[in-house]
Amino acid sequence: MSSRALVTGATAGIGKSFAFALAARSDDLVLVARDAARLESIAAELRAAHGVEVDVLPADLTIEEDLARVARAVASTERPVDLLVNNAGSSLAGWFGTTEITDEDRQLDLLVRAPMHLMDAAIKAMSLRGHGAVVNVTSVAAFTPRGAYSAHKIWLTNLSQWADWQYAAQGVRVMALAPGFTRTEFHQRGNMDVSGVPRWMWLDADRLVADALRDLDRGKSLSIPSKRYKVLSLLARHAPTALVARAAKRGR
Ligand SMILES: NC(=O)c1ccc[n+]([C@@H]2O[C@H](COP(=O)([O-])OP(=O)(O)OC[C@H]3O[C@@H](n4cnc5c(N)ncnc54)[C@H](OP(=O)(O)O)[C@@H]3O)[C@@H](O)[C@H]2O)c1
């Protein structure tokens, strides 16, 4: 029997890599993002390349009705979702305290409220069926003090790790995926200057997703792809705050 995965932010970067990796292992897909034309074009590519069933669900996850529509798809009993990938995200140019508070509200909705609602729907539906998994894309920024973005990401990391333990007995897995700098559209969209980030710090999205899916299969509740980011995250969690904050100021 085939599995169905719902991926948010599936039109670019890490979400698109998830969509292709999951289709390659014959999962049917539900793809979510705002740009409907781009969703349709990726869906057509996936159907042609892998012969899987692909539904598109255009939605802005910061809009209440759109989020509720996606949550209903996650909770569906007719077309059950076996894997939820909470990936959609963006960043704001500027540090908290200098940005517009309405923009910060939207970021909170996208990075915290949306994954919380979708994870709630997933856990309830999956525990009734006795199986299912959630991958929450967070960031290694979660382990550093660097404004609202890292605070949102540690919130999601913490909840994921607890939920993995709490719902294991009901057959539900939850894993936080904490990437380092990954080549996607993220930095350009957020008007971030990442020219100072050394080449060795950049990850490839396809490789990152392959590592993450392997970690999920191995039962991990936290996946930090690549040795270099495993080491950096460990240092960040134990070094003095001022030192980590200064080092982390370079990007997301
Ligand atoms: N790239 C990195 O270095 C990096 C590092 C650590 C963590 N992350 C995290 O990885 C995740 C994916 O980022 P990425 O690097 O792949 O970014 P990306 O290439 O910019 O892709 C972002 C995706 O999210 C969708 N999206 C953005 N706002 C949305 C909204 N309001 N509603 C629905 N969908 C929305 C975009 O599609 P539409 O514009 O069509 O909506 C797009 O598909 C994010 O959670 C990010 O925080 C990224």
mmCIF file of C-alpha atoms and ligand atoms in Angstrom:
data_model
loop_
_atom_site.group_PDB
_atom_site.id
_atom_site.type_symbol
_atom_site.label_atom_id
_atom_site.label_comp_id
_atom_site.label_asym_id
_atom_site.label_seq_id
_atom_site.Cartn_x
_atom_site.Cartn_y
_atom_site.Cartn_z
ATOM 1 C CA MET A 1 0.000 0.000 0.000
ATOM 2 C CA SER A 2 1.376 3.412 -0.921
ATOM 3 C CA SER A 3 1.981 6.173 1.623
ATOM 4 C CA ARG A 4 0.860 9.775 1.305
ATOM 5 C CA ALA A 5 2.999 12.706 2.437
ATOM 6 C CA LEU A 6 1.976 16.343 2.822
ATOM 7 C CA VAL A 7 4.819 18.826 2.374
ATOM 8 C CA THR A 8 4.475 22.551 3.111
ATOM 9 C CA GLY A 9 6.704 24.955 1.231
ATOM 10 C CA ALA A 10 7.073 22.402 -1.554
ATOM 11 C CA THR A 11 7.764 24.832 -4.402
ATOM 12 C CA ALA A 12 11.388 25.635 -3.561
ATOM 13 C CA GLY A 13 14.481 24.654 -1.629
ATOM 14 C CA ILE A 14 14.243 22.020 1.085
ATOM 15 C CA GLY A 15 10.499 21.390 0.602
ATOM 16 C CA LYS A 16 10.950 20.758 -3.116
ATOM 17 C CA SER A 17 13.791 18.336 -2.341
ATOM 18 C CA PHE A 18 11.494 16.518 0.100
ATOM 19 C CA ALA A 19 8.797 16.263 -2.577
ATOM 20 C CA PHE A 20 11.219 14.721 -5.092
ATOM 21 C CA ALA A 21 12.832 12.360 -2.568
ATOM 22 C CA LEU A 22 9.452 11.117 -1.332
ATOM 23 C CA ALA A 23 8.079 10.666 -4.862
ATOM 24 C CA ALA A 24 11.223 8.705 -5.755
ATOM 25 C CA ARG A 25 10.324 6.210 -3.021
ATOM 26 C CA SER A 26 6.755 6.047 -4.456
ATOM 27 C CA ASP A 27 4.940 8.177 -1.869
ATOM 28 C CA ASP A 28 1.828 9.998 -3.110
ATOM 29 C CA LEU A 29 1.960 13.690 -2.292
ATOM 30 C CA VAL A 30 -0.009 16.731 -1.226
ATOM 31 C CA LEU A 31 1.978 19.884 -1.961
ATOM 32 C CA VAL A 32 1.344 23.176 -0.164
ATOM 33 C CA ALA A 33 2.644 26.694 -0.911
ATOM 34 C CA ARG A 34 1.197 30.051 -2.010
ATOM 35 C CA ASP A 35 2.216 30.047 -5.675
ATOM 36 C CA ALA A 36 -0.448 27.879 -7.374
ATOM 37 C CA ALA A 37 1.168 27.900 -10.840
ATOM 38 C CA ARG A 38 4.496 26.787 -9.443
ATOM 39 C CA LEU A 39 2.792 24.032 -7.422
ATOM 40 C CA GLU A 40 1.050 22.739 -10.572
ATOM 41 C CA SER A 41 4.263 22.707 -12.540
ATOM 42 C CA ILE A 42 6.155 20.755 -9.839
ATOM 43 C CA ALA A 43 3.221 18.353 -9.476
ATOM 44 C CA ALA A 44 3.280 17.650 -13.240
ATOM 45 C CA GLU A 45 7.046 17.042 -13.104
ATOM 46 C CA LEU A 46 6.646 14.607 -10.183
ATOM 47 C CA ARG A 47 3.795 12.666 -11.815
ATOM 48 C CA ALA A 48 5.767 12.327 -15.055
ATOM 49 C CA ALA A 49 9.026 11.329 -13.348
ATOM 50 C CA HIS A 50 7.684 8.949 -10.697
ATOM 51 C CA GLY A 51 4.088 8.019 -11.595
ATOM 52 C CA VAL A 52 2.806 9.050 -8.155
ATOM 53 C CA GLU A 53 -0.476 10.766 -7.295
ATOM 54 C CA VAL A 54 0.102 14.458 -6.521
ATOM 55 C CA ASP A 55 -2.528 16.876 -5.157
ATOM 56 C CA VAL A 56 -1.817 20.569 -4.874
ATOM 57 C CA LEU A 57 -3.185 22.725 -2.106
ATOM 58 C CA PRO A 58 -2.401 26.404 -2.670
ATOM 59 C CA ALA A 59 -2.449 28.110 0.721
ATOM 60 C CA ASP A 60 -0.897 30.969 2.634
ATOM 61 C CA LEU A 61 -0.233 29.390 6.017
ATOM 62 C CA THR A 62 -0.386 32.780 7.750
ATOM 63 C CA ILE A 63 -4.063 33.108 6.742
ATOM 64 C CA GLU A 64 -6.504 31.485 9.170
ATOM 65 C CA GLU A 65 -8.875 29.904 6.595
ATOM 66 C CA ASP A 66 -5.993 28.600 4.469
ATOM 67 C CA LEU A 67 -4.318 27.031 7.499
ATOM 68 C CA ALA A 68 -7.614 25.413 8.538
ATOM 69 C CA ARG A 69 -8.004 23.970 5.004
ATOM 70 C CA VAL A 70 -4.525 22.427 5.151
ATOM 71 C CA ALA A 71 -5.182 21.101 8.685
ATOM 72 C CA ARG A 72 -8.341 19.403 7.351
ATOM 73 C CA ALA A 73 -6.263 17.727 4.628
ATOM 74 C CA VAL A 74 -3.797 16.507 7.268
ATOM 75 C CA ALA A 75 -6.683 15.123 9.360
ATOM 76 C CA SER A 76 -8.497 13.474 6.417
ATOM 77 C CA THR A 77 -9.649 9.911 7.010
ATOM 78 C CA GLU A 78 -10.512 9.334 3.322
ATOM 79 C CA ARG A 79 -7.087 10.335 2.046
ATOM 80 C CA PRO A 80 -4.888 9.796 5.108
ATOM 81 C CA VAL A 81 -1.568 11.570 5.414
ATOM 82 C CA ASP A 82 1.153 9.229 6.704
ATOM 83 C CA LEU A 83 3.958 11.795 6.776
ATOM 84 C CA LEU A 84 3.635 15.528 7.420
ATOM 85 C CA VAL A 85 6.630 17.718 6.565
ATOM 86 C CA ASN A 86 6.220 21.121 8.214
ATOM 87 C CA ASN A 87 8.793 22.988 6.161
ATOM 88 C CA ALA A 88 7.407 26.319 4.838
ATOM 89 C CA GLY A 89 9.376 29.253 6.170
ATOM 90 C CA SER A 90 10.847 32.640 5.511
ATOM 91 C CA SER A 91 12.957 35.209 7.284
ATOM 92 C CA LEU A 92 12.792 38.924 7.906
ATOM 93 C CA ALA A 93 15.504 41.355 6.929
ATOM 94 C CA GLY A 94 16.405 43.098 10.164
ATOM 95 C CA TRP A 95 16.732 42.178 13.808
ATOM 96 C CA PHE A 96 13.826 41.918 16.205
ATOM 97 C CA GLY A 97 13.347 45.376 17.695
ATOM 98 C CA THR A 98 13.991 47.096 14.355
ATOM 99 C CA THR A 99 11.340 45.347 12.234
ATOM 100 C CA GLU A 100 7.602 46.077 11.932
ATOM 101 C CA ILE A 101 5.687 44.196 14.614
ATOM 102 C CA THR A 102 3.038 43.163 12.045
ATOM 103 C CA ASP A 103 5.804 41.418 10.067
ATOM 104 C CA GLU A 104 6.950 39.686 13.273
ATOM 105 C CA ASP A 105 3.354 38.509 13.794
ATOM 106 C CA ARG A 106 3.340 36.946 10.316
ATOM 107 C CA GLN A 107 6.661 35.227 11.010
ATOM 108 C CA LEU A 108 5.304 33.840 14.276
ATOM 109 C CA ASP A 109 2.226 32.569 12.397
ATOM 110 C CA LEU A 110 4.315 30.910 9.687
ATOM 111 C CA LEU A 111 7.112 29.433 11.823
ATOM 112 C CA VAL A 112 5.206 28.528 14.997
ATOM 113 C CA ARG A 113 1.411 28.704 14.695
ATOM 114 C CA ALA A 114 1.120 26.929 11.321
ATOM 115 C CA PRO A 115 3.333 23.937 12.223
ATOM 116 C CA MET A 116 1.606 23.740 15.621
ATOM 117 C CA HIS A 117 -1.864 23.506 14.016
ATOM 118 C CA LEU A 118 -0.749 20.979 11.403
ATOM 119 C CA MET A 119 1.155 18.884 13.948
ATOM 120 C CA ASP A 120 -1.924 18.872 16.205
ATOM 121 C CA ALA A 121 -4.089 17.607 13.321
ATOM 122 C CA ALA A 122 -1.450 15.019 12.370
ATOM 123 C CA ILE A 123 -0.910 13.613 15.870
ATOM 124 C CA LYS A 124 -4.658 13.243 16.460
ATOM 125 C CA ALA A 125 -5.307 11.500 13.129
ATOM 126 C CA MET A 126 -2.153 9.371 13.207
ATOM 127 C CA SER A 127 -2.578 8.155 16.787
ATOM 128 C CA LEU A 128 -6.100 6.954 15.937
ATOM 129 C CA ARG A 129 -4.662 4.966 13.012
ATOM 130 C CA GLY A 130 -1.689 3.809 15.119
ATOM 131 C CA HIS A 131 1.003 5.055 12.754
ATOM 132 C CA GLY A 132 2.442 8.150 11.085
ATOM 133 C CA ALA A 133 5.298 10.624 11.247
ATOM 134 C CA VAL A 134 5.932 14.357 11.345
ATOM 135 C CA VAL A 135 9.123 16.133 10.298
ATOM 136 C CA ASN A 136 9.373 19.699 11.548
ATOM 137 C CA VAL A 137 12.029 21.706 9.728
ATOM 138 C CA THR A 138 13.668 23.924 12.341
ATOM 139 C CA SER A 139 17.264 25.197 12.098
ATOM 140 C CA VAL A 140 20.642 25.021 13.806
ATOM 141 C CA ALA A 141 19.831 28.667 14.579
ATOM 142 C CA ALA A 142 17.600 27.118 17.282
ATOM 143 C CA PHE A 143 20.742 26.448 19.315
ATOM 144 C CA THR A 144 21.985 30.041 19.165
ATOM 145 C CA PRO A 145 20.565 33.231 20.643
ATOM 146 C CA ARG A 146 19.833 35.274 17.524
ATOM 147 C CA GLY A 147 16.537 37.102 17.566
ATOM 148 C CA ALA A 148 12.976 35.957 17.012
ATOM 149 C CA TYR A 149 13.818 33.477 14.223
ATOM 150 C CA SER A 150 15.986 31.296 16.460
ATOM 151 C CA ALA A 151 13.407 31.575 19.270
ATOM 152 C CA HIS A 152 10.683 30.267 16.917
ATOM 153 C CA LYS A 153 12.925 27.419 15.827
ATOM 154 C CA ILE A 154 13.859 26.283 19.361
ATOM 155 C CA TRP A 155 10.156 26.305 20.259
ATOM 156 C CA LEU A 156 9.433 23.882 17.417
ATOM 157 C CA THR A 157 12.521 21.762 18.131
ATOM 158 C CA ASN A 158 11.587 21.400 21.786
ATOM 159 C CA LEU A 159 7.949 20.503 21.062
ATOM 160 C CA SER A 160 9.013 17.982 18.410
ATOM 161 C CA GLN A 161 11.413 16.143 20.695
ATOM 162 C CA TRP A 162 8.829 15.938 23.467
ATOM 163 C CA ALA A 163 6.069 14.814 21.064
ATOM 164 C CA ASP A 164 8.292 12.054 19.679
ATOM 165 C CA TRP A 165 8.658 10.638 23.179
ATOM 166 C CA GLN A 166 5.022 11.280 24.194
ATOM 167 C CA TYR A 167 3.347 9.671 21.146
ATOM 168 C CA ALA A 168 5.761 6.818 20.392
ATOM 169 C CA ALA A 169 3.456 4.345 22.135
ATOM 170 C CA GLN A 170 0.644 5.322 19.744
ATOM 171 C CA GLY A 171 2.895 4.706 16.746
ATOM 172 C CA VAL A 172 3.493 8.381 15.937
ATOM 173 C CA ARG A 173 7.020 9.651 15.269
ATOM 174 C CA VAL A 174 8.026 13.324 15.363
ATOM 175 C CA MET A 175 11.469 14.545 14.301
ATOM 176 C CA ALA A 176 12.946 18.037 14.305
ATOM 177 C CA LEU A 177 15.214 18.594 11.307
ATOM 178 C CA ALA A 178 17.748 21.335 12.054
ATOM 179 C CA PRO A 179 19.616 22.372 8.900
ATOM 180 C CA GLY A 180 22.578 24.701 8.702
ATOM 181 C CA PHE A 181 23.096 27.087 5.771
ATOM 182 C CA THR A 182 21.481 25.399 2.770
ATOM 183 C CA ARG A 183 21.480 26.643 -0.822
ATOM 184 C CA THR A 184 17.828 27.529 -1.498
ATOM 185 C CA GLU A 185 15.847 30.691 -2.278
ATOM 186 C CA PHE A 186 15.590 31.492 1.450
ATOM 187 C CA HIS A 187 18.363 34.074 1.829
ATOM 188 C CA GLN A 188 17.592 35.926 -1.390
ATOM 189 C CA ARG A 189 13.880 36.113 -0.545
ATOM 190 C CA GLY A 190 14.755 37.478 2.899
ATOM 191 C CA ASN A 191 17.190 40.050 1.453
ATOM 192 C CA MET A 192 19.974 38.585 3.547
ATOM 193 C CA ASP A 193 23.589 39.229 2.725
ATOM 194 C CA VAL A 194 25.268 35.831 3.048
ATOM 195 C CA SER A 195 28.336 36.736 1.006
ATOM 196 C CA GLY A 196 30.502 36.363 4.133
ATOM 197 C CA VAL A 197 29.421 32.785 4.780
ATOM 198 C CA PRO A 198 32.321 30.484 3.874
ATOM 199 C CA ARG A 199 31.766 27.807 1.218
ATOM 200 C CA TRP A 200 32.316 24.936 3.646
ATOM 201 C CA MET A 201 29.259 26.012 5.632
ATOM 202 C CA TRP A 202 26.803 25.481 2.752
ATOM 203 C CA LEU A 203 24.722 22.330 2.480
ATOM 204 C CA ASP A 204 22.982 20.846 -0.548
ATOM 205 C CA ALA A 205 19.193 20.518 -0.112
ATOM 206 C CA ASP A 206 18.910 17.072 -1.778
ATOM 207 C CA ARG A 207 21.707 15.637 0.357
ATOM 208 C CA LEU A 208 20.203 17.228 3.485
ATOM 209 C CA VAL A 209 16.829 15.616 2.798
ATOM 210 C CA ALA A 210 18.392 12.195 2.136
ATOM 211 C CA ASP A 211 20.203 12.444 5.499
ATOM 212 C CA ALA A 212 16.997 13.572 7.234
ATOM 213 C CA LEU A 213 14.907 10.690 5.868
ATOM 214 C CA ARG A 214 17.606 8.255 6.946
ATOM 215 C CA ASP A 215 17.571 9.770 10.467
ATOM 216 C CA LEU A 216 13.761 9.463 10.546
ATOM 217 C CA ASP A 217 14.022 5.780 9.605
ATOM 218 C CA ARG A 218 16.591 5.320 12.379
ATOM 219 C CA GLY A 219 14.139 6.700 14.954
ATOM 220 C CA LYS A 220 15.889 9.997 15.744
ATOM 221 C CA SER A 221 13.910 12.852 17.290
ATOM 222 C CA LEU A 222 16.507 15.427 16.200
ATOM 223 C CA SER A 223 18.338 15.373 12.889
ATOM 224 C CA ILE A 224 21.299 17.697 12.337
ATOM 225 C CA PRO A 225 22.638 16.803 8.892
ATOM 226 C CA SER A 226 26.426 16.870 8.314
ATOM 227 C CA LYS A 227 29.283 16.351 10.751
ATOM 228 C CA ARG A 228 30.251 20.026 10.662
ATOM 229 C CA TYR A 229 26.840 21.192 11.922
ATOM 230 C CA LYS A 230 26.669 18.401 14.525
ATOM 231 C CA VAL A 231 29.933 19.759 15.965
ATOM 232 C CA LEU A 232 28.917 23.439 15.652
ATOM 233 C CA SER A 233 25.554 22.768 17.339
ATOM 234 C CA LEU A 234 27.253 20.982 20.202
ATOM 235 C CA LEU A 235 29.641 23.917 20.688
ATOM 236 C CA ALA A 236 26.774 26.424 20.433
ATOM 237 C CA ARG A 237 24.851 24.645 23.172
ATOM 238 C CA HIS A 238 27.774 24.811 25.596
ATOM 239 C CA ALA A 239 29.697 28.010 24.792
ATOM 240 C CA PRO A 240 28.953 31.363 26.524
ATOM 241 C CA THR A 241 25.907 33.212 25.110
ATOM 242 C CA ALA A 242 27.806 36.367 24.076
ATOM 243 C CA LEU A 243 30.331 34.325 22.107
ATOM 244 C CA VAL A 244 27.665 32.281 20.310
ATOM 245 C CA ALA A 245 25.493 35.341 19.603
ATOM 246 C CA ARG A 246 28.464 37.156 18.016
ATOM 247 C CA ALA A 247 29.405 34.161 15.870
ATOM 248 C CA ALA A 248 25.797 33.472 14.855
ATOM 249 C CA LYS A 249 25.134 37.055 13.759
ATOM 250 C CA ARG A 250 26.340 36.188 10.251
ATOM 251 C CA GLY A 251 23.175 34.548 8.946
ATOM 252 C CA ARG A 252 20.443 32.015 9.492
HETATM 253 N N1 LIG B 1 18.038 27.632 3.614
HETATM 254 C C1 LIG B 1 18.614 27.604 4.821
HETATM 255 O O1 LIG B 1 19.818 27.952 4.968
HETATM 256 C C2 LIG B 1 17.848 27.138 6.018
HETATM 257 C C3 LIG B 1 18.598 26.841 7.177
HETATM 258 C C4 LIG B 1 17.929 26.380 8.285
HETATM 259 C C5 LIG B 1 16.554 26.214 8.263
HETATM 260 N N2 LIG B 1 15.839 26.532 7.139
HETATM 261 C C6 LIG B 1 14.381 26.332 7.163
HETATM 262 O O2 LIG B 1 14.021 25.459 6.099
HETATM 263 C C7 LIG B 1 12.675 25.692 5.722
HETATM 264 C C8 LIG B 1 12.589 25.797 4.198
HETATM 265 O O3 LIG B 1 13.368 26.892 3.782
HETATM 266 P P1 LIG B 1 14.096 26.959 2.368
HETATM 267 O O4 LIG B 1 15.496 27.318 2.648
HETATM 268 O O5 LIG B 1 13.801 25.767 1.560
HETATM 269 O O6 LIG B 1 13.375 28.257 1.783
HETATM 270 P P2 LIG B 1 12.861 28.660 0.319
HETATM 271 O O7 LIG B 1 13.712 28.073 -0.732
HETATM 272 O O8 LIG B 1 12.688 30.140 0.364
HETATM 273 O O9 LIG B 1 11.412 27.959 0.243
HETATM 274 C C9 LIG B 1 10.388 28.366 1.124
HETATM 275 C C10 LIG B 1 9.099 27.629 0.777
HETATM 276 O O10 LIG B 1 8.086 28.029 1.724
HETATM 277 C C11 LIG B 1 6.935 28.500 1.016
HETATM 278 N N3 LIG B 1 6.286 29.550 1.812
HETATM 279 C C12 LIG B 1 6.834 30.719 2.237
HETATM 280 N N4 LIG B 1 5.915 31.452 2.891
HETATM 281 C C13 LIG B 1 4.763 30.719 2.896
HETATM 282 C C14 LIG B 1 3.451 30.942 3.392
HETATM 283 N N5 LIG B 1 3.136 32.091 4.017
HETATM 284 N N6 LIG B 1 2.513 29.991 3.222
HETATM 285 C C15 LIG B 1 2.825 28.843 2.559
HETATM 286 N N7 LIG B 1 4.038 28.569 2.059
HETATM 287 C C16 LIG B 1 4.996 29.510 2.217
HETATM 288 C C17 LIG B 1 7.496 29.010 -0.328
HETATM 289 O O11 LIG B 1 6.542 28.967 -1.374
HETATM 290 P P3 LIG B 1 5.573 30.206 -1.817
HETATM 291 O O12 LIG B 1 6.430 31.430 -1.855
HETATM 292 O O13 LIG B 1 5.000 29.771 -3.115
HETATM 293 O O14 LIG B 1 4.536 30.261 -0.740
HETATM 294 C C18 LIG B 1 8.566 27.962 -0.588
HETATM 295 O O15 LIG B 1 8.000 26.811 -1.164
HETATM 296 C C19 LIG B 1 12.236 26.954 6.462
HETATM 297 O O16 LIG B 1 11.433 26.589 7.556
HETATM 298 C C20 LIG B 1 13.547 27.579 6.937
HETATM 299 O O17 LIG B 1 13.379 28.326 8.113
HETATM 300 C C21 LIG B 1 16.466 26.982 6.004
#
